[in-house]
Amino acid sequence: MNKVMSDKKVIALYITPALFLILALIYVPIVQTGYYGLMKWNGIGEMEFIGLKNYSQLINDPLFWKSALHSFLLALFSALSLIGYLFISIILAGKIKGADLLRKIYLIPMLLASVAIAQLWLKIYHPTNGIINSMLLAIGVDNTPAWLAEPNIALYAIIVPIIWQYAGFYILIYYAALKNIPESLIEAARIDGASPFQIALKIKLPLIMNVIKVTIVLAVVGSLKYFDLIYVMTGGGPNGASEVMASYMYQKAFKGFDFGYASAIGFFLLIICLIVTYLIRKLTETKNDIY
Amino acid sequence: MDTVKATGSPVKIRKQKTNLATNSLLSRSAYTIMYVFLIIVAVFQLFPIVWLFLFSLKNNQEVFNMSPFSLPETPRWENYAKVWTEGNISQYFLNSVVYTVAAVVLTVLLASFVTFALTRMNWKGSKLVLGLFMVGLMIPVHSTLIPLFSTFTSINLIDNPLSIILTYTAFNLPITIMILLGFYEALPREVEEAAVMDGASINRIFFQITLPMTSPVIATAAIINMIYNWNEFVFVNTFISSDVYKTLTVGIQNFIGQYTTDWGAIGATLVISILPILIAFFVLSNRIVEGIAAGSVKG
């Protein structure tokens, strides 16, 4: 048995293709990104080694910090929206008729391409014919905003469809976790006279804390590298008002042909994602994890 | 519980009863309020998509002169015929199907190999290899984009479907292995042991015994992969420049750029692009829900 199941040749044969792909297409590129970040390079011509210049330029680039701030705002709102998703899931996981159907309806936006969602919401936000402004006009609001063209609103106008898009995903995760809680625990608390609110706060939440931690990491890291909707809906505009780190990197590389600088942004993004993942895991670490 | 009630004093029992009565009255109205709330959320989630379908059946005159909530006077299915034949939508559609299927097959097969070797076979370094795949989940696609672009350019894979299929596969391997892992660990070892006793080779065990046993989780993993690949945007937008190789997500982006004012055509294009996923969801919703849950919670 052991001899067959530890055949080195077979193991190598089974592991190598997949390992080669992730090394060649994920791990080597992230090292290269850090290396390119040390170069002055337009993507086609010769590379010129300039040391840490790109990185020091990055630290002094107000546009980059603006985009980083927008990324963090997006992460903050995404993390806050988890509270709402959790609330909905707790109701849904109570004994409610049609919970399965509702949960599936919530999930639908998550299945659709971000590009299609972006085009759809461009129409929803359309200044004259969109749903929102039509409704505002109908209730007598005259100065309807051009949502995506207003520097003070554009970023928030994009955050709404992002929250819409991911609602079903997080509700599904919480719902699955809540359904895993043994019924006897909740029944016992109910007999002891705990209110539904107390049961949710004192029993359900602690029991699914691990899942909540995972969703916080997913929401925050996902927000930091978010790109699709922003690229299609505003392209980072108006005037950088909705630029995030990934869109700023993309613009520097594939519109500005400043591949060295864009690589420095890409490397910074990688480091931030890894640090934030680590920090959230550390900060939300509890002494007695239940499972 | 019954014994507690039986031994309790009569007063206590009565008190409990009134409590229960008010509770049920309270909970009934609370139930209604919560239900209404859940339905409002459902409408918010669904309405934009219904509205998209509505305006895909209108002409511009209906879109611009009538309420956005009105139904189309006569459903204009010709919008669909028009966008399907004009432009390259049918070509984009075909490309999306080919890339999606090729990458899904490759990903699921390679991930099955890896998961089999990780969970069923004994070797040093399996922890390290698993770690490499799992850390891959954390790495932002954008941090790899420039090197991939320059590497593909230098080996002539830029503007080549292979670059797309290979990157989809590489970036979906970690999540796919994660989905497969739990299932493989729960598989009983007896069948494999018996096969070894009978002198079956390891390849035969994998292809004829283990792989067929994992078909439920393979279906789940394949659907999750399909959704990701069908909707992917950044890689195609960066690596592909010829119209003949573009996918729907990138193609509709260009197509809509040319038709900024024809709302019916835009709506029809978008509906065509989301329809395959919606149909898959209606047919396989339980598997998809399961897969998304399996692919995310364990992290």
XYZ file of C-alpha atoms in Angstrom, chain A residues 1-2 4-8 10-11 13-15 17-19 21-30 32-33 36 41 43 84 87-88 91-92 95-100 102-117 119-124 126 128-131 134-135 160 163-169 171-173 176-177 187 191 211 214 217-218 221 225-228 231-232 246-247 249-250 253-254 258-259 262-263 265-267 269-271 273-274 277 281, chain B residues 1 16 31 34-35 37-39 41-49 51-52 55 63-66 68-69 106 110-111 113-114 116-118 120-123 129 131-152 166-167 169-171 173-174 177 189 192-193 196-197 200-207 227-228 230-234 237-238 249-250 252-253 256 260 263 266 270 273-274 277-278 281-282 285-286 288-289 292-293 296-299:
232
model
C 0.000 0.000 0.000
C 2.546 2.546 1.179
C 2.210 2.396 -4.314
C 0.900 5.488 -2.520
C 4.303 7.137 -2.210
C 5.549 6.565 -5.735
C 7.770 9.609 -6.307
C 3.665 9.613 -9.974
C 3.603 12.360 -7.364
C 3.747 13.788 -12.533
C 0.553 14.818 -10.733
C 1.922 17.931 -9.051
C 1.830 20.783 -14.319
C -0.286 22.734 -11.825
C 2.714 23.804 -9.794
C 1.463 27.068 -13.931
C 1.116 28.874 -10.610
C 4.859 29.404 -10.319
C 5.143 30.750 -13.868
C 1.961 32.806 -13.927
C 1.576 33.945 -10.314
C 4.791 33.681 -8.283
C 7.437 34.624 -10.846
C 5.351 37.640 -11.971
C 5.047 39.049 -8.448
C 9.179 40.523 -11.486
C 6.754 43.261 -10.456
C 10.368 46.210 -12.606
C 10.746 51.480 -18.479
C 7.200 48.601 -21.631
C -26.240 44.666 7.203
C -28.479 41.166 10.044
C -30.331 39.952 6.950
C -33.491 36.956 9.967
C -33.250 34.652 6.997
C -37.623 30.017 10.566
C -38.872 32.061 7.633
C -40.854 30.681 4.736
C -39.165 31.002 1.365
C -35.733 31.638 2.881
C -34.100 29.474 0.241
C -34.921 34.770 -1.119
C -31.301 33.766 -0.576
C -31.042 32.704 -4.209
C -32.583 35.955 -5.445
C -30.040 37.909 -3.388
C -27.236 35.932 -5.015
C -28.108 36.695 -8.646
C -26.127 39.977 -9.047
C -22.992 38.213 -7.805
C -23.160 35.802 -10.749
C -23.088 38.498 -13.420
C -20.037 39.987 -15.085
C -18.860 43.196 -13.447
C -18.700 44.770 -16.888
C -22.388 44.050 -17.504
C -23.267 45.283 -14.012
C -23.091 49.118 -17.920
C -26.427 48.469 -16.243
C -25.677 50.893 -13.408
C -24.430 53.488 -15.857
C -27.979 53.400 -17.207
C -29.508 53.448 -13.718
C -28.160 58.167 -16.304
C -31.999 62.162 -17.633
C -33.354 58.661 -18.282
C -31.977 56.638 -15.383
C -34.280 55.087 -12.803
C -36.678 59.682 -12.983
C -37.880 58.801 -9.504
C -23.592 51.329 -4.042
C -22.457 46.553 -2.212
C -25.435 45.431 -4.324
C -23.252 43.031 -6.288
C -21.724 41.256 -3.275
C -24.754 41.230 -0.936
C -25.872 37.730 -1.906
C -22.362 36.319 -1.600
C -25.511 36.591 2.965
C -24.978 33.090 1.599
C -21.804 32.584 3.633
C -24.605 28.628 5.725
C -22.652 29.277 8.933
C -33.365 25.884 22.112
C -35.866 27.904 27.504
C -16.630 32.913 9.462
C -12.920 35.346 6.976
C -10.585 39.647 5.168
C -12.405 38.855 1.924
C -8.712 42.655 0.544
C -7.775 45.309 -5.343
C -11.166 46.277 -6.784
C -11.100 47.382 -10.406
C -13.792 46.303 -12.893
C -12.764 51.083 -14.847
C -16.000 50.776 -16.822
C -5.742 49.152 -9.176
C -7.258 51.581 -11.673
C -1.895 51.270 -11.752
C -3.716 50.217 -14.911
C 0.821 51.161 -17.299
C -1.502 50.810 -20.245
C 5.079 54.138 -17.434
C 5.567 50.428 -16.713
C 3.005 51.088 -12.516
C 4.981 48.040 -11.350
C 2.199 50.518 -7.583
C 1.443 46.855 -8.309
C 4.096 45.712 -5.834
C -0.696 46.770 -3.753
C 0.574 43.232 -3.215
C 2.368 44.161 -0.001
C -2.956 43.085 0.578
C -0.647 40.657 2.371
C -4.706 40.040 5.548
C -6.234 37.818 11.176
C -38.571 20.072 29.668
C -45.061 31.139 31.351
C -42.233 38.264 11.658
C -38.970 41.220 8.897
C -40.624 39.506 6.007
C -37.900 43.925 4.911
C -36.519 40.780 3.277
C -38.810 41.244 0.292
C -34.130 43.707 -0.201
C -35.079 41.059 -2.781
C -36.736 43.691 -4.976
C -33.659 45.890 -4.676
C -31.466 42.951 -5.746
C -33.660 41.897 -8.630
C -35.230 45.060 -9.994
C -32.189 46.454 -11.876
C -31.980 43.193 -13.823
C -35.404 46.813 -15.717
C -32.477 45.884 -17.975
C -35.342 48.356 -21.833
C -36.826 54.857 -23.594
C -36.537 58.605 -23.849
C -40.188 59.708 -23.925
C -41.841 57.321 -21.507
C -38.448 54.110 -17.274
C -40.870 51.836 -15.413
C -7.838 22.048 -17.609
C -4.983 19.596 -12.854
C -6.581 20.451 -9.524
C -4.283 15.559 -9.802
C -2.874 17.896 -7.164
C -5.218 13.470 -5.109
C -1.456 13.673 -4.573
C -1.920 15.940 -1.553
C -4.176 10.322 -0.833
C -0.432 9.955 -1.323
C 2.327 10.171 1.267
C 5.314 12.429 0.647
C 2.988 22.670 -1.953
C 0.756 26.338 1.158
C 1.935 27.643 -2.220
C -1.478 27.032 -3.717
C -3.337 28.588 -0.782
C -1.220 31.750 -0.636
C -2.079 32.129 -4.320
C -5.603 33.008 -3.171
C -4.334 36.233 -1.597
C -2.374 37.577 -4.528
C -4.016 40.442 -6.419
C -4.270 39.864 -10.162
C -3.084 43.409 -10.829
C 0.307 42.760 -9.229
C 1.020 40.158 -11.895
C -0.424 41.997 -14.884
C 2.610 43.891 -16.172
C 5.085 40.972 -16.025
C 2.524 38.666 -17.622
C 1.954 41.228 -20.351
C 5.677 41.598 -21.069
C 6.353 37.848 -20.851
C 3.478 36.989 -23.179
C -3.467 29.469 -19.141
C -3.945 32.510 -16.889
C -6.284 28.062 -15.175
C -3.418 29.289 -13.002
C -5.533 31.807 -11.110
C -6.283 26.460 -9.394
C -6.050 27.621 -5.745
C -8.096 22.831 -4.990
C -9.682 4.790 1.838
C -8.276 2.411 -2.867
C -6.657 -0.032 -0.479
C -3.869 -1.647 -4.399
C -4.231 -5.185 -3.050
C -4.029 -1.761 -9.734
C -1.570 0.919 -10.760
C -1.816 4.376 -9.208
C -2.951 5.921 -12.483
C -5.698 3.385 -12.766
C -6.793 4.045 -9.201
C -6.933 7.765 -9.893
C -8.757 7.660 -13.222
C -18.841 31.722 -13.544
C -15.400 33.216 -12.902
C -17.260 33.763 -18.183
C -17.188 37.071 -16.314
C -13.433 37.726 -16.376
C -12.429 41.081 -17.780
C -8.922 42.343 -16.941
C -8.791 43.473 -21.891
C -4.999 43.528 -21.417
C -17.200 40.927 -21.396
C -14.573 42.883 -23.315
C -19.655 44.313 -25.194
C -17.568 47.047 -23.682
C -21.514 49.677 -26.323
C -23.934 54.892 -26.678
C -30.515 51.749 -25.348
C -27.211 47.985 -25.321
C -26.097 42.919 -21.876
C -23.973 38.347 -21.995
C -25.653 37.467 -18.686
C -25.073 32.322 -16.290
C -28.693 33.033 -15.372
C -28.284 29.290 -12.156
C -31.943 28.398 -12.684
C -28.875 26.739 -8.371
C -28.332 24.337 -5.467
C -23.897 26.843 -7.399
C -24.967 27.949 -3.939
C -19.837 29.334 -3.548
C -20.278 28.446 0.108
C -15.305 30.710 0.519
C -15.961 29.657 4.085
C -13.033 27.353 4.589
C -10.384 30.017 3.936
